[in-house]
CSV table of C-alpha atoms in Angstrom, one decimal:
chain,number,residue,atom,x,y,z
A,1,MET,CA,20.3,124.8,104.6
A,2,THR,CA,22.8,127.3,103.5
A,3,ALA,CA,24.3,127.5,107.1
A,4,LEU,CA,24.8,123.7,107.1
A,5,PHE,CA,26.8,124.0,103.7
A,6,THR,CA,29.0,127.0,104.6
A,7,ALA,CA,29.6,125.6,107.9
A,8,THR,CA,30.6,122.0,106.2
A,9,LEU,CA,32.7,123.6,103.5
A,10,ALA,CA,34.2,126.7,105.2
A,11,GLN,CA,37.8,127.4,104.6
A,12,GLY,CA,39.4,129.5,107.4
A,13,GLU,CA,37.6,128.6,110.6
A,14,LEU,CA,36.9,125.4,112.3
A,15,PRO,CA,33.5,124.2,111.0
A,16,ASN,CA,31.1,123.4,114.0
A,17,VAL,CA,30.2,120.3,112.7
A,18,MET,CA,33.7,119.2,112.8
A,19,SER,CA,33.6,119.3,116.7
A,20,GLY,CA,33.2,115.5,117.4
A,21,VAL,CA,35.4,114.3,115.2
A,22,THR,CA,39.5,114.1,115.9
A,23,LEU,CA,42.2,113.1,113.5
A,24,TYR,CA,42.1,109.9,114.6
A,25,HIS,CA,38.7,109.0,113.1
A,26,PHE,CA,39.7,109.5,109.8
A,27,LEU,CA,43.3,107.5,110.5
A,28,PHE,CA,41.2,104.7,111.6
A,29,THR,CA,39.0,104.6,108.4
A,30,SER,CA,42.3,105.0,106.5
A,31,ALA,CA,44.1,102.4,108.2
A,32,ALA,CA,40.8,100.2,108.0
A,33,MET,CA,40.6,100.6,104.3
A,34,PHE,CA,44.6,100.0,104.0
A,35,VAL,CA,44.0,96.5,105.6
A,36,ILE,CA,40.8,95.4,103.4
A,37,GLY,CA,43.0,96.0,100.4
A,38,LEU,CA,45.7,94.4,101.8
A,39,ILE,CA,43.7,91.3,102.5
A,40,GLY,CA,42.1,91.3,98.9
A,41,PHE,CA,45.7,91.7,97.3
A,42,LEU,CA,46.4,88.5,99.6
A,43,THR,CA,43.2,86.4,99.0
A,44,ARG,CA,42.3,87.0,95.4
A,45,ARG,CA,43.2,85.1,92.8
A,46,ASN,CA,42.3,87.4,89.5
A,47,LEU,CA,45.0,89.8,88.4
A,48,ILE,CA,42.9,92.8,87.9
A,49,ILE,CA,41.2,92.3,91.3
A,50,MET,CA,44.3,92.2,92.7
A,51,PHE,CA,45.4,95.6,91.1
A,52,LEU,CA,42.2,97.1,92.1
A,53,CYS,CA,43.3,96.3,95.7
A,54,THR,CA,46.1,98.1,95.6
A,55,GLU,CA,44.4,101.2,94.4
A,56,LEU,CA,42.3,100.5,97.7
A,57,MET,CA,45.2,100.8,99.3
A,58,PHE,CA,46.4,104.3,97.6
A,59,GLN,CA,43.1,105.6,98.2
A,60,ALA,CA,43.6,104.9,102.1
A,61,ALA,CA,46.9,106.5,102.0
A,62,GLY,CA,45.3,109.8,100.4
A,63,ILE,CA,42.9,109.8,102.9
A,64,ALA,CA,45.4,109.9,105.7
A,65,LEU,CA,47.4,112.4,104.0
A,66,ILE,CA,44.3,114.8,103.5
A,67,ALA,CA,43.5,114.3,107.2
A,68,PHE,CA,47.2,115.3,108.3
A,69,SER,CA,46.9,118.3,105.9
A,70,ARG,CA,43.5,119.5,107.5
A,71,PHE,CA,45.1,118.7,110.8
A,72,TRP,CA,48.2,121.0,110.3
A,73,MET,CA,45.8,123.6,108.6
A,74,ASN,CA,48.2,123.8,105.4
A,75,HIS,CA,48.1,122.5,101.9
A,76,THR,CA,51.4,120.0,101.5
A,77,GLY,CA,49.2,116.9,102.2
A,78,GLU,CA,47.2,117.9,99.3
A,79,THR,CA,50.2,118.1,96.9
A,80,PHE,CA,51.0,114.7,98.0
A,81,VAL,CA,47.6,113.2,97.2
A,82,ILE,CA,48.2,114.7,93.8
A,83,PHE,CA,51.2,112.7,93.4
A,84,VAL,CA,49.5,109.6,94.8
A,85,LEU,CA,46.9,110.3,92.0
A,86,THR,CA,49.8,110.6,89.6
A,87,VAL,CA,51.2,107.2,90.8
A,88,ALA,CA,48.0,105.6,90.6
A,89,ALA,CA,47.6,106.6,86.8
A,90,ALA,CA,51.0,105.2,86.0
A,91,GLU,CA,50.2,101.9,87.9
A,92,ALA,CA,46.9,101.6,86.0
A,93,ALA,CA,48.6,102.1,82.7
A,94,MET,CA,51.8,99.6,83.1
A,95,ALA,CA,49.8,97.4,85.1
A,96,LEU,CA,46.8,96.5,83.3
A,97,ALA,CA,49.2,96.5,79.9
A,98,LEU,CA,51.0,93.9,81.3
A,99,VAL,CA,47.7,91.9,82.5
A,100,VAL,CA,46.8,92.1,78.9
A,101,LEU,CA,50.0,90.5,77.9
A,102,LEU,CA,49.9,87.8,80.5
A,103,PHE,CA,46.0,87.2,79.7
A,104,ARG,CA,47.0,86.8,75.8
A,105,ARG,CA,50.0,84.3,76.8
A,106,LYS,CA,47.9,82.1,79.1
A,107,GLU,CA,44.2,83.1,78.3
A,108,THR,CA,43.3,83.2,82.0
A,109,LEU,CA,43.7,85.5,84.6
A,110,ASP,CA,44.5,83.6,87.5
A,111,SER,CA,47.8,84.3,89.4
A,112,SER,CA,48.5,80.9,90.0
A,113,ALA,CA,48.5,80.2,86.5
A,114,TRP,CA,52.5,81.9,86.8
A,115,ARG,CA,53.1,79.4,89.6
A,116,GLU,CA,56.5,78.6,87.7
A,117,MET,CA,57.7,82.0,88.5
A,118,LYS,CA,58.2,81.1,92.3
A,119,GLY,CA,61.3,79.2,91.1
B,1,MET,CA,48.9,110.8,127.6
B,2,PRO,CA,45.2,109.8,127.5
B,3,GLN,CA,43.8,107.6,124.9
B,4,VAL,CA,41.5,108.1,122.4
B,5,LEU,CA,40.1,104.8,122.7
B,6,SER,CA,40.6,101.8,125.2
B,7,PRO,CA,42.8,99.4,123.6
B,8,ILE,CA,40.1,96.6,124.6
B,9,LEU,CA,37.4,97.9,123.0
B,10,LEU,CA,39.8,98.2,119.8
B,11,TYR,CA,41.1,94.7,120.1
B,12,ILE,CA,37.4,93.2,120.6
B,13,GLY,CA,36.2,95.6,117.4
B,14,CYS,CA,39.3,94.2,114.9
B,15,ALA,CA,38.5,90.5,116.3
B,16,VAL,CA,34.9,90.8,115.6
B,17,GLY,CA,36.1,92.4,112.1
B,18,ALA,CA,38.2,89.8,111.3
B,19,ILE,CA,35.8,86.8,111.6
B,20,GLY,CA,33.4,89.1,109.4
B,21,VAL,CA,35.9,89.5,106.9
B,22,ILE,CA,36.8,85.8,107.0
B,23,LEU,CA,33.0,84.8,106.7
B,24,SER,CA,32.4,87.1,103.8
B,25,LEU,CA,35.5,86.3,101.3
B,26,PRO,CA,34.3,84.3,98.5
B,27,ARG,CA,34.2,80.4,99.2
B,28,ALA,CA,33.9,77.4,97.2
B,29,ARG,CA,30.3,76.1,97.7
B,30,PHE,CA,28.2,78.8,99.3
B,31,SER,CA,28.3,82.7,100.2
B,32,LEU,CA,28.2,83.7,103.7
B,33,PHE,CA,28.4,87.6,102.6
B,34,PRO,CA,25.1,88.9,104.3
B,35,ILE,CA,26.5,87.1,107.9
B,36,GLY,CA,29.9,88.2,107.0
B,37,SER,CA,29.2,91.7,106.3
B,38,LEU,CA,27.1,92.2,109.4
B,39,ILE,CA,29.6,90.7,111.4
B,40,ALA,CA,32.4,92.8,110.1
B,41,ALA,CA,29.9,95.9,110.6
B,42,ALA,CA,29.4,95.3,114.3
B,43,GLY,CA,33.2,95.3,114.5
B,44,VAL,CA,33.5,98.7,112.9
B,45,GLY,CA,30.6,99.7,115.2
B,46,VAL,CA,32.4,98.6,118.2
B,47,VAL,CA,35.2,100.8,117.6
B,48,TRP,CA,33.1,103.8,116.7
B,49,ILE,CA,30.9,103.5,119.7
B,50,GLY,CA,34.2,103.8,122.0
B,51,LEU,CA,35.4,106.7,119.7
B,52,GLY,CA,32.1,108.5,120.5
B,53,ALA,CA,32.4,107.7,123.8
B,54,THR,CA,35.8,109.8,124.2
B,55,TYR,CA,34.1,113.1,123.8
B,56,PRO,CA,30.3,112.4,124.7
B,57,ASP,CA,29.8,116.2,125.1
B,58,LYS,CA,30.6,117.1,121.3
B,59,ILE,CA,27.8,116.7,118.7
B,60,PRO,CA,29.2,113.8,116.4
B,61,ASN,CA,29.9,114.7,112.7
B,62,TYR,CA,27.1,112.2,111.4
B,63,HIS,CA,28.7,113.0,107.8
B,64,TYR,CA,31.8,111.5,108.8
B,65,TYR,CA,30.1,108.3,109.9
B,66,ILE,CA,27.8,108.2,106.9
B,67,PHE,CA,30.8,108.5,104.3
B,68,SER,CA,32.8,106.4,106.3
B,69,ALA,CA,30.5,103.5,106.4
B,70,ILE,CA,30.0,103.7,102.7
B,71,ALA,CA,33.6,103.6,101.9
B,72,LEU,CA,34.4,100.9,104.2
B,73,GLY,CA,31.4,98.8,103.1
B,74,ALA,CA,32.0,99.0,99.4
B,75,SER,CA,35.6,98.7,99.6
B,76,LEU,CA,34.8,95.1,101.5
B,77,ARG,CA,32.6,94.3,98.6
B,78,VAL,CA,35.2,95.1,96.0
B,79,ILE,CA,37.4,92.2,97.7
B,80,THR,CA,34.5,89.9,98.2
B,81,HIS,CA,32.6,90.1,94.7
B,82,PRO,CA,33.1,87.2,92.4
B,83,ARG,CA,32.4,89.3,89.4
B,84,PRO,CA,35.3,91.6,88.6
B,85,VAL,CA,32.8,94.1,86.7
B,86,TYR,CA,31.1,94.6,89.8
B,87,ALA,CA,34.2,94.8,92.3
B,88,ALA,CA,35.4,97.8,89.9
B,89,LEU,CA,31.8,99.4,90.2
B,90,TYR,CA,31.8,99.2,93.9
B,91,PHE,CA,35.4,100.8,93.8
B,92,ILE,CA,33.9,103.7,92.1
B,93,LEU,CA,31.2,103.7,95.3
B,94,THR,CA,34.3,103.9,97.4
B,95,ILE,CA,35.8,106.7,95.5
B,96,LEU,CA,32.9,108.8,95.7
B,97,ALA,CA,32.5,108.1,99.4
B,98,SER,CA,36.2,109.0,100.1
B,99,ALA,CA,35.5,112.3,97.9
B,100,GLY,CA,32.7,112.9,100.7
B,101,LEU,CA,35.5,112.5,103.3
B,102,TYR,CA,37.6,115.0,101.7
B,103,LEU,CA,34.8,117.6,101.3
B,104,ILE,CA,34.5,117.3,105.4
B,105,LEU,CA,38.0,117.8,105.7
B,106,SER,CA,37.6,120.9,103.5
B,107,ALA,CA,40.0,119.8,100.4
B,108,GLU,CA,37.3,120.5,98.0
B,109,PHE,CA,39.9,120.8,95.0
B,110,MET,CA,41.2,117.2,95.9
B,111,SER,CA,37.5,116.0,96.2
B,112,PHE,CA,36.6,116.6,92.8
B,113,ALA,CA,39.9,116.0,91.0
B,114,LEU,CA,39.7,112.4,92.9
B,115,ILE,CA,36.3,112.0,91.1
B,116,ILE,CA,37.4,113.0,87.8
B,117,VAL,CA,40.5,111.4,87.8
B,118,TYR,CA,40.0,108.1,89.9
B,119,ALA,CA,36.7,107.5,89.0
B,120,GLY,CA,36.1,109.0,85.5
B,121,ALA,CA,39.4,107.8,83.8
B,122,ILE,CA,41.5,105.1,85.9
B,123,LEU,CA,38.2,103.1,87.0
B,124,ILE,CA,36.9,103.3,83.2
B,125,THR,CA,40.4,101.9,82.1
B,126,TYR,CA,40.0,99.0,84.5
B,127,ILE,CA,36.6,98.3,83.3
B,128,PHE,CA,37.9,98.2,79.5
B,129,VAL,CA,40.5,95.9,80.5
B,130,ILE,CA,38.0,93.7,82.4
B,131,MET,CA,36.0,93.5,79.3
B,132,LEU,CA,39.2,92.8,77.0
B,133,ALA,CA,40.8,90.1,79.0
B,134,THR,CA,37.6,88.0,80.0
B,135,GLU,CA,37.5,84.1,78.6
B,136,SER,CA,34.2,83.9,76.5
B,137,PRO,CA,31.7,82.0,78.2
B,138,SER,CA,31.1,78.4,77.1
B,139,GLU,CA,28.0,77.3,75.3
B,140,GLU,CA,26.8,75.0,78.1
B,141,GLN,CA,27.1,77.5,81.1
B,142,PRO,CA,27.1,81.1,79.9
B,143,ASP,CA,26.7,82.3,83.4
B,144,VAL,CA,29.6,80.2,85.2
B,145,LEU,CA,31.7,82.0,87.2
B,146,ASN,CA,35.6,81.2,87.0
B,147,GLU,CA,36.9,79.1,89.7
B,148,TYR,CA,39.8,81.4,90.7
B,149,ASP,CA,37.2,84.1,91.2
B,150,ARG,CA,35.2,82.0,93.1
B,151,VAL,CA,37.6,81.0,95.6
B,152,SER,CA,39.9,83.0,97.9
B,153,ARG,CA,43.3,81.7,98.4
B,154,GLU,CA,44.3,81.3,102.2
B,155,PRO,CA,41.5,83.8,103.5
B,156,VAL,CA,42.1,83.1,107.1
B,157,MET,CA,45.8,83.5,107.3
B,158,ALA,CA,45.7,86.6,105.3
B,159,THR,CA,42.9,87.9,107.2
B,160,LEU,CA,44.6,87.3,110.6
B,161,ALA,CA,47.8,89.0,109.2
B,162,GLY,CA,45.9,91.8,107.8
B,163,PHE,CA,44.1,92.6,111.0
B,164,ILE,CA,47.0,92.1,113.5
B,165,LEU,CA,48.4,95.1,111.4
B,166,LEU,CA,45.0,97.3,112.0
B,167,ALA,CA,45.2,96.4,115.6
B,168,ALA,CA,49.0,97.3,116.2
B,169,LEU,CA,48.6,100.1,114.3
B,170,SER,CA,45.5,101.8,115.4
B,171,SER,CA,46.2,101.3,119.3
B,172,MET,CA,49.6,103.2,118.5
B,173,LEU,CA,47.8,105.6,116.7
B,174,ALA,CA,45.0,105.6,119.9
B,175,SER,CA,47.8,106.4,122.4
B,176,GLY,CA,49.8,108.7,120.2
B,177,SER,CA,47.2,111.3,118.8
B,178,ALA,CA,45.1,111.5,122.0
B,179,GLY,CA,46.1,115.2,121.8
B,180,LEU,CA,45.5,115.6,118.0
B,181,ARG,CA,42.6,117.6,118.1
B,182,PHE,CA,42.0,120.1,115.1
B,183,ASP,CA,43.7,123.4,116.2
B,184,PRO,CA,43.5,126.5,114.7
B,185,ALA,CA,46.7,127.5,116.5
B,186,LYS,CA,48.8,125.4,114.5
B,187,ALA,CA,47.4,126.4,111.4
B,188,SER,CA,50.1,127.9,109.0
B,189,GLY,CA,47.3,130.2,107.6
B,190,ASP,CA,46.9,131.9,104.5
B,191,ARG,CA,50.7,132.9,104.0
B,192,GLY,CA,50.1,132.3,100.4
B,193,LEU,CA,48.2,135.7,100.1
B,194,GLU,CA,51.5,137.5,100.9
B,195,VAL,CA,52.6,137.0,97.3
B,196,MET,CA,49.2,137.5,95.5
B,197,THR,CA,49.5,141.3,95.2
B,198,LYS,CA,46.5,141.7,92.8
B,199,LYS,CA,44.0,139.7,94.7
B,200,VAL,CA,44.4,141.3,97.8
B,201,GLU,CA,44.7,144.8,96.5
B,202,ARG,CA,41.4,144.0,94.7
B,203,ILE,CA,39.5,142.8,97.6
B,204,LEU,CA,40.9,145.6,100.0
B,205,ARG,CA,39.5,148.2,97.3
B,206,ASP,CA,36.0,146.4,97.1
B,207,ALA,CA,36.0,146.5,101.1
B,208,GLY,CA,36.9,150.4,101.0
B,209,GLN,CA,39.9,149.7,102.9
B,210,LEU,CA,42.5,150.8,100.4
B,211,GLY,CA,41.9,154.2,98.9
B,212,ASN,CA,42.9,155.0,95.2
B,213,LYS,CA,46.2,156.3,95.6
B,214,GLU,CA,47.1,154.1,98.4
B,215,THR,CA,49.3,150.8,98.2
B,216,ILE,CA,50.1,147.9,100.5
B,217,LEU,CA,53.9,148.0,101.6
B,218,VAL,CA,56.5,145.6,100.2
B,219,GLU,CA,59.0,144.1,102.3
B,220,ASN,CA,61.7,141.4,100.8
B,221,GLY,CA,59.5,140.9,97.8
B,222,LYS,CA,56.1,140.1,100.0
B,223,LEU,CA,53.5,142.1,101.0
B,224,ALA,CA,54.0,143.5,104.3
B,225,MET,CA,50.8,141.5,106.2
B,226,ASP,CA,50.6,139.4,109.1
B,227,VAL,CA,48.4,136.6,108.5
B,228,LYS,CA,47.7,135.2,111.7
B,229,ALA,CA,47.4,138.7,113.5
B,230,ARG,CA,45.5,140.0,110.6
B,231,THR,CA,47.3,143.2,110.1
B,232,ILE,CA,48.4,144.9,106.8
B,233,LYS,CA,50.7,147.8,106.3
B,234,ILE,CA,49.4,150.4,103.8
B,235,VAL,CA,51.3,153.1,102.3
B,236,GLN,CA,49.4,156.4,102.5
B,237,PRO,CA,50.2,158.8,99.3
B,238,SER,CA,51.7,161.3,101.9
B,239,GLY,CA,54.3,158.2,102.6
B,240,GLU,CA,53.2,157.5,105.7
B,241,VAL,CA,52.6,153.8,106.8
B,242,ARG,CA,49.1,153.0,108.3
B,243,THR,CA,48.2,149.4,109.7
B,244,LEU,CA,44.9,148.2,109.0
B,245,THR,CA,43.8,146.4,112.4
B,246,SER,CA,42.4,142.8,112.3
B,247,GLY,CA,38.7,144.6,112.8
B,248,GLU,CA,39.2,145.9,109.5
B,249,TRP,CA,40.0,142.8,107.9
B,250,PRO,CA,37.7,141.8,105.2
B,251,GLU,CA,36.0,138.7,105.7
B,252,ALA,CA,36.7,137.9,101.7
B,253,LEU,CA,40.2,138.3,102.3
B,254,ARG,CA,41.1,134.6,102.8
B,255,LEU,CA,42.9,131.8,100.4
B,256,SER,CA,40.6,129.4,98.5
B,257,ASN,CA,41.4,125.8,98.8
B,258,THR,CA,42.4,125.8,95.2
B,259,GLU,CA,44.5,128.7,95.4
B,260,GLY,CA,46.3,127.0,98.6
B,261,VAL,CA,47.0,123.9,96.6
B,262,ALA,CA,48.1,126.0,93.7
B,263,HIS,CA,50.3,128.1,95.9
B,264,ALA,CA,51.7,125.0,97.7
B,265,LEU,CA,52.5,123.1,94.6
B,266,ILE,CA,54.2,125.5,92.6
B,267,VAL,CA,56.0,127.7,95.2
B,268,GLU,CA,56.5,125.2,97.9
B,269,HIS,CA,57.2,122.0,96.2
B,270,PRO,CA,58.0,122.8,92.5
B,271,GLY,CA,59.9,119.6,92.0
B,272,SER,CA,57.1,117.2,92.6
B,273,ILE,CA,55.4,118.3,89.2
B,274,GLU,CA,58.3,117.8,87.5
B,275,ILE,CA,58.9,114.1,89.2
B,276,ALA,CA,55.1,113.7,88.4
B,277,GLY,CA,55.7,114.7,84.6
B,278,VAL,CA,58.5,112.5,84.1
B,279,ILE,CA,56.4,109.4,86.0
B,280,LEU,CA,53.5,109.8,83.5
B,281,LEU,CA,56.0,110.2,80.6
B,282,LEU,CA,57.9,106.7,81.5
B,283,ALA,CA,54.5,105.0,82.4
B,284,MET,CA,53.2,106.2,79.0
B,285,LEU,CA,56.5,104.6,77.2
B,286,GLY,CA,56.2,101.4,79.2
B,287,ALA,CA,52.7,100.8,78.2
B,288,VAL,CA,53.3,101.8,74.5
B,289,VAL,CA,56.1,99.1,74.6
B,290,LEU,CA,54.2,96.4,76.3
B,291,ALA,CA,51.5,96.6,74.2
B,292,ARG,CA,53.3,96.6,70.9
B,293,LYS,CA,54.7,93.5,71.7
B,294,LYS,CA,53.7,90.0,70.2
B,295,VAL,CA,53.0,87.3,72.5
B,296,ASP,CA,52.6,83.8,71.4
B,297,MET,CA,50.0,81.6,73.6
B,298,ASP,CA,51.7,78.8,75.7
B,299,GLU,CA,50.9,75.3,74.6
B,300,GLN,CA,48.5,74.2,77.5
B,301,ALA,CA,46.3,77.6,76.6
B,302,LYS,CA,46.4,76.5,72.9
B,303,ALA,CA,45.0,73.3,73.7
B,304,GLN,CA,42.2,75.0,76.0
B,305,ALA,CA,41.3,77.4,73.2
B,306,ALA,CA,41.2,74.4,70.7
B,307,ALA,CA,38.7,72.8,73.0
B,308,ARG,CA,36.7,75.9,73.3
B,309,GLU,CA,36.6,76.6,69.5
B,310,LYS,CA,35.6,73.0,68.9
B,311,SER,CA,32.4,73.1,71.8
B,312,SER,CA,31.5,76.8,69.9
B,313,GLU,CA,31.4,75.1,66.4
B,314,ALA,CA,29.3,72.4,67.8
B,315,GLY,CA,27.1,75.2,69.0
B,316,ASP,CA,26.7,76.5,65.4
B,317,GLU,CA,25.3,73.1,64.3
B,318,LEU,CA,22.6,74.1,67.1
B,319,GLY,CA,21.5,77.5,65.8
B,320,ILE,CA,23.8,79.1,68.4
B,321,GLU,CA,26.3,81.8,67.4
B,322,GLY,CA,29.7,80.6,68.3
B,323,ARG,CA,33.1,82.7,68.7
B,324,TYR,CA,33.6,85.5,66.5
B,325,SER,CA,36.5,85.0,63.8
B,326,PRO,CA,36.8,87.4,60.8
B,327,PRO,CA,35.8,86.6,57.8
B,328,GLY,CA,38.7,84.8,55.5
B,329,VAL,CA,41.1,84.5,58.1
B,330,GLY,CA,40.0,81.4,60.4
B,331,GLU,CA,39.0,78.0,59.3
B,332,GLY,CA,37.0,77.7,62.1
B,333,GLY,CA,34.5,80.7,60.8
B,334,SER,CA,31.0,79.9,60.8
B,335,PRO,CA,29.4,78.9,57.3
B,336,SER,CA,26.3,80.7,57.5
């Protein structure tokens, strides 16, 4: 059991458990999650869920960044993920304040209630 | 350059996945989510089997497959669940599974930061707003879902667009990243150790490699050590310089993940913390300005609210509690 944990969480060398997984595995997960978020943003009509889908896309970008960071064995990708977290927090604050404002105006979260903004 | 995955298999997987997602998106009359999710899972399975067949001699990393399956399944449920609160809870599950993926990639600090910041703070804000900005259910049908939650907009076109993007993106990655195995030779290594004099000295003294009066040689403000070759130059009391070979390099002398991230953040990218601080400050100002703004309900919504008020008063007569209004303010308060 301890051998398993030290192997999985090893810092310097390549853990044995890593062997069957390439960078591409993680990039595929990241791309699939990004696309699911994109589809959700396009299809759902609830404003809050649309913003939740953008968070899903942020998350996918984070996985790709961490995978590249591991691949090059440096920590630059991880500092970028800190940046992604910052942007996500800022986005959550702004977007949710906006959603509450829009809800107070129309009493609905339906994005098509704001259809007239299409011009 | 050899391919990681044959493009035919990838396209089949994407097509099957697209059909599954189209079926599982919320639709007007009945939910096909169970069938749709199974088909989508089959699509991902085709791609994974293809990936597993690329290196059949290697032991597959089952942690990756477990966490990845949970993350993708939960994110599919985020976009298909008709109730926003459940969607937010499934998003937390996605976050936890992604934190597991980060752990496999030995990014421990970011993994825990992700759970604390995302699942602990951002998602709780979302759930608060979902509860703030939800229409009160009417008395006749207390459990009915909103029409805009039940029916998705343009499911077929959006899914096709998304999966064409996925197929193009990942087939390009598959041909381009064939040689991209994890390679320790490319590591930039624990270069951060060169500026951590105290840590290196303490570890060397604990390991008995550095005598009491010996110090480590300093060149150009950095310790004279070669992290890749694992050698350190040590100044003896007599003034002579001896070299610690890689055989004597103590096992404990390495950078932990947190130290590595801190070093990368503060020494290599000091500007990013400042920019992150400015972004957060401006977001806070923006949120305060938005929240203080007084908004009037528009005419149509006012009419609908009045209709709801009326129906809740009818509810009072039946002994059901109506819409809450503060005492002494509204004329529609309940005369108990």
